[in-house]
């Protein structure tokens, strides 16, 4: 799985917003978000528009305008950020894994594709922005990251 720059930037921007997410906090400008994570401003503007359309952030116009999380960081799964900017978590040639079918020796491949999607859902949908921000990750994520070969390239 390749995580796009767009998704990486979106998650980082959401974490920046989560770090200042207090009930009466002022909106955060694009410039502040971009500087906080060293992100390209123009690209970030497009990403924030996607996040706003997905209902993950709200924007305020004007001199004191900017962005805020649409709901508490503990209620926003990381998977929602992925989907907002890059679409479904797993696709096979533009189709959902459960929509694939093969013949002969590849007939069981859809089961593997669905399992891959399921594992992504378990990690990304069961981890909130707040858990990621605080480092208090779910046990499944910790266990996967702690596996002996997890940090080794193959």
Short mmCIF file of C-alpha atoms in Angstrom, two decimals:
data_model
loop_
_atom_site.label_atom_id
_atom_site.label_comp_id
_atom_site.label_asym_id
_atom_site.label_seq_id
_atom_site.Cartn_x
_atom_site.Cartn_y
_atom_site.Cartn_z
CA UNK A 1 0.00 0.00 0.00
CA UNK A 2 1.29 3.42 -0.90
CA UNK A 3 0.16 6.35 1.23
CA UNK A 4 -0.04 9.40 -1.01
CA UNK A 5 1.48 12.77 -0.15
CA UNK A 6 -2.07 14.11 -0.15
CA UNK A 7 -3.14 11.66 2.57
CA UNK A 8 0.05 12.20 4.57
CA UNK A 9 -0.47 15.98 4.47
CA UNK A 10 -4.16 15.64 5.34
CA UNK A 11 -3.47 13.52 8.42
CA UNK A 12 -0.71 15.89 9.54
CA UNK A 13 -2.96 18.94 9.08
CA UNK A 14 -5.74 17.23 11.02
CA UNK A 15 -3.28 16.45 13.82
CA UNK A 16 -2.29 20.13 13.91
CA UNK A 17 -5.96 21.05 14.23
CA UNK A 18 -6.43 18.39 16.90
CA UNK A 19 -3.58 19.87 18.92
CA UNK A 20 -5.50 23.16 19.29
CA UNK A 21 -9.01 21.73 19.35
CA UNK A 22 -10.61 23.35 22.36
CA UNK A 23 -14.29 24.30 22.44
CA UNK A 24 -13.66 28.04 22.07
CA UNK A 25 -10.40 27.85 20.12
CA UNK A 26 -10.00 30.29 17.27
CA UNK A 27 -9.89 28.90 13.75
CA UNK A 28 -6.40 28.04 12.49
CA UNK A 29 -5.27 29.71 9.27
CA UNK A 30 -3.90 27.79 6.31
CA UNK A 31 -0.56 29.56 6.80
CA UNK A 32 -0.29 28.39 10.41
CA UNK A 33 -1.21 24.82 9.43
CA UNK A 34 1.25 24.82 6.55
CA UNK A 35 4.08 26.20 8.71
CA UNK A 36 3.32 23.83 11.59
CA UNK A 37 4.08 20.77 9.48
CA UNK A 38 6.15 22.26 6.66
CA UNK A 39 3.43 21.65 4.07
CA UNK A 40 3.01 23.41 0.71
CA UNK A 41 0.28 26.04 1.20
CA UNK A 42 -1.48 25.68 -2.18
CA UNK A 43 -1.64 21.90 -1.94
CA UNK A 44 -2.89 22.18 1.64
CA UNK A 45 -5.71 24.52 0.56
CA UNK A 46 -7.02 21.85 -1.85
CA UNK A 47 -6.72 19.18 0.85
CA UNK A 48 -8.63 21.31 3.35
CA UNK A 49 -11.40 21.78 0.77
CA UNK A 50 -11.68 17.98 0.50
CA UNK A 51 -11.76 17.66 4.29
CA UNK A 52 -14.44 20.35 4.51
CA UNK A 53 -16.59 18.63 1.86
CA UNK A 54 -16.26 15.38 3.84
CA UNK A 55 -17.50 17.14 6.97
CA UNK A 56 -14.27 16.65 8.90
CA UNK A 57 -13.38 20.34 9.23
CA UNK A 58 -15.36 23.55 9.26
CA UNK A 59 -14.07 26.78 7.81
CA UNK A 60 -14.58 30.38 8.81
CA UNK A 61 -14.03 33.18 6.31
CA UNK A 62 -12.57 36.57 7.05
CA UNK A 63 -9.48 38.12 8.58
CA UNK A 64 -9.69 35.82 11.59
CA UNK A 65 -10.85 32.88 9.52
CA UNK A 66 -9.40 29.46 9.22
CA UNK A 67 -10.24 25.86 10.03
CA UNK A 68 -11.37 23.82 13.02
CA UNK A 69 -12.22 20.16 13.44
CA UNK A 70 -15.91 19.53 12.81
CA UNK A 71 -16.11 17.30 15.90
CA UNK A 72 -13.77 16.19 18.69
CA UNK A 73 -10.53 14.50 17.59
CA UNK A 74 -11.53 11.38 19.53
CA UNK A 75 -14.53 10.97 17.23
CA UNK A 76 -12.64 11.25 13.94
CA UNK A 77 -11.10 8.00 12.71
CA UNK A 78 -7.91 8.28 10.69
CA UNK A 79 -9.62 6.17 8.01
CA UNK A 80 -12.13 8.98 7.44
CA UNK A 81 -9.25 11.33 6.60
CA UNK A 82 -7.84 8.79 4.12
CA UNK A 83 -11.21 8.40 2.40
CA UNK A 84 -11.85 12.16 2.30
CA UNK A 85 -8.76 12.89 0.25
CA UNK A 86 -7.99 9.64 -1.59
CA UNK A 87 -11.25 7.69 -1.78
CA UNK A 88 -11.73 4.06 -0.74
CA UNK A 89 -9.04 2.40 1.37
CA UNK A 90 -8.58 -0.46 -1.07
CA UNK A 91 -9.34 -0.78 -4.76
CA UNK A 92 -8.35 -3.31 -7.37
CA UNK A 93 -8.13 -1.71 -10.80
CA UNK A 94 -10.71 0.88 -9.78
CA UNK A 95 -13.15 -1.62 -8.27
CA UNK A 96 -13.92 -2.50 -4.68
CA UNK A 97 -12.28 -5.76 -3.55
CA UNK A 98 -15.62 -7.55 -3.13
CA UNK A 99 -16.55 -6.67 -6.72
CA UNK A 100 -13.66 -8.58 -8.25
CA UNK A 101 -13.86 -12.08 -9.64
CA UNK A 102 -11.33 -14.34 -11.29
CA UNK A 103 -11.29 -17.75 -12.85
CA UNK A 104 -9.00 -20.71 -12.56
CA UNK A 105 -6.03 -20.54 -10.23
CA UNK A 106 -6.83 -16.92 -9.25
CA UNK A 107 -10.42 -17.66 -8.17
CA UNK A 108 -9.65 -17.11 -4.47
CA UNK A 109 -7.91 -13.76 -4.98
CA UNK A 110 -11.00 -11.67 -4.05
CA UNK A 111 -10.87 -13.20 -0.55
CA UNK A 112 -7.31 -11.93 -0.15
CA UNK A 113 -8.25 -8.46 -1.44
CA UNK A 114 -11.18 -8.27 0.98
CA UNK A 115 -8.91 -9.39 3.84
CA UNK A 116 -6.41 -6.64 2.96
CA UNK A 117 -9.21 -4.06 3.05
CA UNK A 118 -10.46 -5.47 6.35
CA UNK A 119 -7.01 -5.18 7.94
CA UNK A 120 -6.69 -1.57 6.76
CA UNK A 121 -10.10 -0.81 8.24
CA UNK A 122 -9.10 -2.35 11.57
CA UNK A 123 -6.06 -0.13 11.85
CA UNK A 124 -7.33 3.10 10.31
CA UNK A 125 -10.96 3.11 11.40
CA UNK A 126 -10.22 2.00 14.95
CA UNK A 127 -7.59 4.70 15.49
CA UNK A 128 -8.85 8.22 16.21
CA UNK A 129 -6.97 11.43 15.56
CA UNK A 130 -6.79 11.92 19.32
CA UNK A 131 -5.20 8.50 19.85
CA UNK A 132 -2.69 9.26 17.13
CA UNK A 133 -1.99 12.75 18.49
CA UNK A 134 -1.48 11.51 22.04
CA UNK A 135 0.38 8.32 21.10
CA UNK A 136 -2.14 6.22 23.03
CA UNK A 137 -2.75 3.93 20.09
CA UNK A 138 -5.15 0.98 20.16
CA UNK A 139 -3.64 -2.36 21.26
CA UNK A 140 -3.94 -3.84 17.75
CA UNK A 141 -1.90 -0.98 16.28
CA UNK A 142 0.72 -1.24 19.04
CA UNK A 143 0.97 -5.02 18.60
CA UNK A 144 1.38 -4.72 14.83
CA UNK A 145 4.02 -2.00 15.18
CA UNK A 146 5.84 -4.01 17.86
CA UNK A 147 6.11 -7.15 15.74
CA UNK A 148 9.79 -8.14 15.29
CA UNK A 149 9.88 -7.45 11.54
CA UNK A 150 7.41 -4.55 11.43
CA UNK A 151 10.07 -1.89 10.86
CA UNK A 152 12.13 -3.95 8.41
CA UNK A 153 11.77 -3.29 4.67
CA UNK A 154 11.12 -6.24 2.42
#
